């Protein structure tokens, strides 16, 4: 079954490279004609400088044609996912739509598979998530990810189709757990970046990661996810990577907040919108997510990093 990628960002292009090395012909859809020309004519990806693209990868601005592939990797920002899907007139019946984005939709308050199910109810939704940087995948470095699909047969087929020599996929049917882990770890990464940027030290970061993981599992359990999913690659694994590396945009954004520096507004920081969406969701469900709430306040400019830290440190003492 053919594979296409919707979105010509770094991660989508890196996945295309990984699959092309295994002999797949991959077409990438991009909005920008200049990006398509760079891929087709110059054999380069604007978002992955210095890495040449093989002839097996092509690009097009015609989303209807690209979307005919049996497997679609949806490598677009979370808050753009619904709009991209609605651009496709076809119901995509029976096609496998694999979200490669992380977050919670601000309008629907659901993760990527929920957005897919709402926009294209006849398609088969799945999500590919876990600890990974686009540059590592593009350079064929060993990476392990979670492939979550409620349809077990489809999930097994996708695992076989998308795994490569360097990209190892672990399968689960727990889409809620997989997508919540990937979404919330971005929020906690912002908090950890702000902590280090403010000069509060590694011990404080370790505390934020641990209590942040508790918030991740609390929300996931409330929504019916399995605890073991959050303890795997899509939760704990991704949290460990994103909260400790400056290659993470969310962590770097947090660093800029802590250092009171300007952050490049052209870069998508999924954790900011996710913090807002998760704060709404927590209020709706009647649960407390104090770290996520403070990231929402700080990211929106309503609270300073020092005020947020003071609030967290002065919460009532409790059992772990």
XYZ file of C-alpha atoms in Angstrom:
320
model
C 0.000 0.000 0.000
C 1.406 3.397 -1.000
C 2.545 6.009 1.527
C 2.321 9.809 1.362
C 3.216 12.562 3.795
C 1.043 15.622 4.332
C 3.345 18.387 5.539
C 6.873 19.259 4.420
C 8.267 20.184 7.819
C 11.355 18.604 9.302
C 9.630 15.616 10.915
C 7.481 14.681 7.931
C 10.433 14.959 5.568
C 12.593 12.894 7.916
C 9.988 10.127 7.942
C 9.874 10.256 4.142
C 13.673 9.851 4.069
C 13.550 6.899 6.452
C 10.918 5.131 4.369
C 12.584 5.952 1.052
C 15.725 4.173 2.274
C 13.588 1.036 2.597
C 12.518 1.236 -1.043
C 9.212 3.116 -0.688
C 8.200 5.800 -3.192
C 7.015 8.734 -1.065
C 5.122 11.842 -2.164
C 5.048 14.848 0.158
C 2.298 17.443 0.070
C 3.354 21.009 0.803
C 1.393 24.269 0.668
C 4.373 26.243 -0.609
C 5.326 25.915 -4.282
C 8.912 26.955 -3.513
C 9.251 24.044 -1.092
C 7.893 21.642 -3.699
C 10.368 22.971 -6.260
C 13.271 22.627 -3.814
C 12.360 18.987 -3.202
C 11.704 18.050 -6.847
C 14.406 20.082 -8.586
C 17.169 20.656 -6.064
C 16.696 17.405 -4.092
C 16.802 19.291 -0.809
C 14.386 19.966 2.036
C 14.288 23.546 3.324
C 13.615 22.292 6.857
C 16.435 19.714 6.784
C 19.413 21.652 5.449
C 22.451 19.682 4.359
C 20.622 16.367 3.897
C 20.101 15.415 0.203
C 16.842 13.743 -0.795
C 16.729 10.579 -2.926
C 14.789 10.371 -6.192
C 12.237 8.167 -4.429
C 10.869 11.298 -2.719
C 8.712 13.731 -4.694
C 6.489 16.639 -3.701
C 3.266 18.290 -4.851
C 0.922 21.127 -3.906
C -2.060 19.040 -5.084
C -3.426 17.651 -1.845
C -6.223 15.675 -3.526
C -3.758 13.665 -5.591
C -1.310 13.083 -2.734
C -4.150 12.002 -0.433
C -4.973 9.005 -2.653
C -2.222 6.997 -0.952
C -3.395 4.131 1.234
C -1.368 5.373 4.200
C -1.177 9.093 4.965
C 1.322 10.418 7.485
C -0.187 13.652 8.825
C 2.902 15.699 9.709
C 1.228 19.074 10.194
C 0.910 21.169 13.385
C -1.790 19.928 15.749
C -3.878 23.095 15.545
C -3.829 22.872 11.718
C -4.791 19.197 11.480
C -8.554 19.659 11.191
C -8.213 22.388 8.561
C -5.854 20.244 6.455
C -8.196 17.247 6.598
C -11.207 19.323 5.591
C -9.313 20.504 2.499
C -9.540 16.941 1.205
C -12.936 16.320 -0.405
C -12.565 12.535 -0.405
C -13.917 10.724 2.691
C -10.664 8.700 2.688
C -12.736 5.602 3.421
C -10.614 2.687 4.566
C -7.386 4.667 4.294
C -4.961 4.684 7.221
C -4.386 8.178 8.597
C -1.403 8.336 10.932
C -1.081 11.532 12.977
C 2.550 12.594 13.415
C 1.731 15.642 15.534
C 1.365 16.096 19.278
C -1.155 18.156 21.182
C -4.786 18.728 22.081
C -7.062 20.527 19.641
C -8.283 23.841 21.059
C -11.714 23.565 19.483
C -12.553 19.905 20.058
C -10.390 19.293 23.167
C -9.319 15.945 21.705
C -6.029 14.518 20.540
C -5.087 13.880 16.890
C -6.983 10.603 16.493
C -10.156 12.299 17.741
C -9.727 15.061 15.175
C -9.234 12.455 12.438
C -12.317 10.501 13.544
C -14.416 13.668 13.497
C -13.172 14.993 10.151
C -12.909 11.649 8.307
C -15.078 9.100 10.147
C -14.641 6.457 7.424
C -10.847 6.475 7.688
C -8.715 4.430 10.108
C -7.010 6.774 12.625
C -3.640 6.092 14.207
C -0.821 8.051 15.802
C 2.969 7.791 15.599
C 4.640 9.346 18.628
C 7.537 9.030 21.044
C 11.048 10.323 21.789
C 12.480 11.514 18.494
C 14.083 14.456 16.766
C 13.701 14.917 13.024
C 17.432 15.271 12.477
C 18.136 11.912 14.143
C 15.602 10.130 11.931
C 16.860 11.928 8.814
C 20.430 10.830 9.587
C 19.266 7.222 10.076
C 20.143 7.128 13.767
C 18.431 4.463 15.912
C 14.999 5.636 17.087
C 12.061 3.849 18.758
C 8.491 5.143 18.591
C 4.980 4.110 19.571
C 2.426 3.314 16.852
C -1.072 3.468 18.356
C -4.196 2.292 16.517
C -7.429 0.983 18.016
C -7.900 -1.309 15.016
C -5.415 -4.043 15.942
C -5.159 -5.510 12.443
C -4.545 -2.087 10.907
C -2.028 -1.292 13.638
C -0.099 -4.470 12.940
C -0.030 -3.695 9.210
C 1.156 -0.143 9.873
C 3.865 -1.380 12.229
C 5.225 -3.615 9.480
C 4.887 -0.956 6.781
C 6.480 1.959 8.662
C 9.267 0.232 10.595
C 12.743 0.501 9.076
C 16.230 -0.700 9.879
C 16.825 2.267 12.194
C 13.228 3.162 13.123
C 11.693 0.589 15.464
C 7.955 0.851 16.158
C 6.169 -0.598 19.173
C 2.430 -1.184 18.759
C -0.479 -0.432 21.097
C -4.243 -0.058 20.802
C -4.250 2.660 23.497
C -4.479 5.741 21.303
C -5.609 7.931 24.217
C -2.549 7.147 26.300
C -0.143 7.525 23.391
C -1.463 10.884 22.255
C -1.839 12.333 25.769
C 1.741 11.399 26.629
C 3.006 13.108 23.489
C 0.878 16.177 24.095
C 1.508 16.810 27.780
C 5.249 16.194 27.692
C 5.538 19.379 25.575
C 3.861 21.359 28.349
C 6.178 19.916 30.995
C 9.181 20.609 28.732
C 8.264 24.305 28.705
C 8.147 24.253 32.510
C 11.547 22.539 32.694
C 13.093 24.984 30.238
C 11.773 27.911 32.262
C 13.164 26.335 35.420
C 16.668 26.035 33.960
C 16.452 29.446 32.294
C 15.543 31.003 35.638
C 18.611 29.358 37.177
C 16.724 27.087 39.572
C 18.918 24.038 38.930
C 18.701 20.403 37.906
C 17.070 19.245 41.144
C 14.130 21.553 40.487
C 13.917 20.276 36.914
C 13.844 16.664 38.153
C 10.987 17.588 40.499
C 9.042 19.230 37.656
C 9.543 16.202 35.420
C 8.365 13.819 38.145
C 5.339 15.853 39.224
C 4.614 16.634 35.583
C 4.545 12.915 34.847
C 2.039 12.547 37.688
C -0.180 15.127 35.974
C 0.150 13.299 32.660
C -0.949 9.993 34.190
C -3.751 11.663 36.187
C -5.359 13.145 33.093
C -4.756 10.038 31.004
C -6.377 7.788 33.622
C -9.396 10.104 33.792
C -9.791 9.700 30.027
C -9.509 5.917 30.115
C -5.882 5.480 29.063
C -3.694 2.661 30.383
C -0.956 3.616 32.905
C 1.572 1.366 31.174
C 1.229 3.408 27.990
C 2.286 6.559 29.834
C 5.249 4.649 31.293
C 6.415 3.764 27.773
C 7.989 5.558 24.839
C 5.060 7.880 24.138
C 4.973 9.146 27.727
C 8.004 8.775 29.972
C 10.405 8.246 27.075
C 9.332 11.380 25.249
C 9.236 13.350 28.507
C 12.854 12.440 29.313
C 14.084 13.551 25.884
C 12.087 16.745 25.561
C 12.748 18.066 29.061
C 16.530 17.737 28.812
C 17.541 18.716 25.261
C 17.863 22.125 23.661
C 16.929 20.478 20.365
C 13.346 20.588 21.684
C 11.487 23.741 20.655
C 9.268 23.520 23.719
C 12.256 23.291 26.052
C 13.990 26.161 24.241
C 10.824 28.253 24.488
C 10.793 27.633 28.232
C 14.460 28.608 28.439
C 13.658 31.898 26.731
C 10.875 32.560 29.253
C 13.202 31.878 32.170
C 15.967 34.043 30.720
C 13.502 36.787 29.719
C 14.655 36.529 26.104
C 12.690 36.840 22.870
C 11.766 33.572 21.155
C 11.483 33.286 17.355
C 7.728 33.791 16.694
C 7.924 31.900 13.378
C 8.586 28.617 15.205
C 5.634 26.448 16.201
C 5.644 25.651 19.935
C 2.882 23.071 20.342
C 3.081 23.067 24.128
C 1.683 26.610 24.411
C -1.644 25.763 22.779
C -1.678 22.359 24.439
C -1.360 23.984 27.876
C -4.382 26.146 27.086
C -6.426 23.203 25.789
C -5.435 20.947 28.700
C -6.340 23.642 31.241
C -9.817 23.810 29.708
C -10.071 20.031 29.688
C -8.969 19.748 33.314
C -11.600 22.293 34.382
C -14.233 20.351 32.448
C -13.209 17.072 34.100
C -12.768 18.572 37.581
C -9.125 17.586 38.099
C -6.061 19.586 39.150
C -3.063 19.981 36.835
C -1.107 22.771 38.553
C 2.043 22.632 36.416
C 0.042 22.664 33.184
C -2.047 25.538 34.549
C 1.066 27.577 35.360
C 2.558 26.931 31.907
C -0.683 28.222 30.402
C -0.511 31.333 32.580
C 3.174 32.001 31.861
C 2.900 31.209 28.138
C -0.001 33.605 27.800
C 1.831 36.380 29.613
C -0.483 36.417 32.621
C 2.115 35.261 35.142
C 5.900 35.495 35.401
C 8.102 32.420 35.803
C 9.079 33.462 39.341
C 5.421 33.935 40.319
C 4.545 30.509 38.885
C 7.366 28.846 40.828
C 6.273 30.598 44.035
C 2.711 29.362 43.485
C 3.837 25.761 42.959
C 6.145 25.783 45.987
C 3.428 27.158 48.251
C 0.736 24.629 47.366
C -0.534 22.588 50.358
C 1.752 19.749 51.425
C 0.442 16.287 50.516
C 1.328 12.613 50.164
C 3.084 11.588 46.982
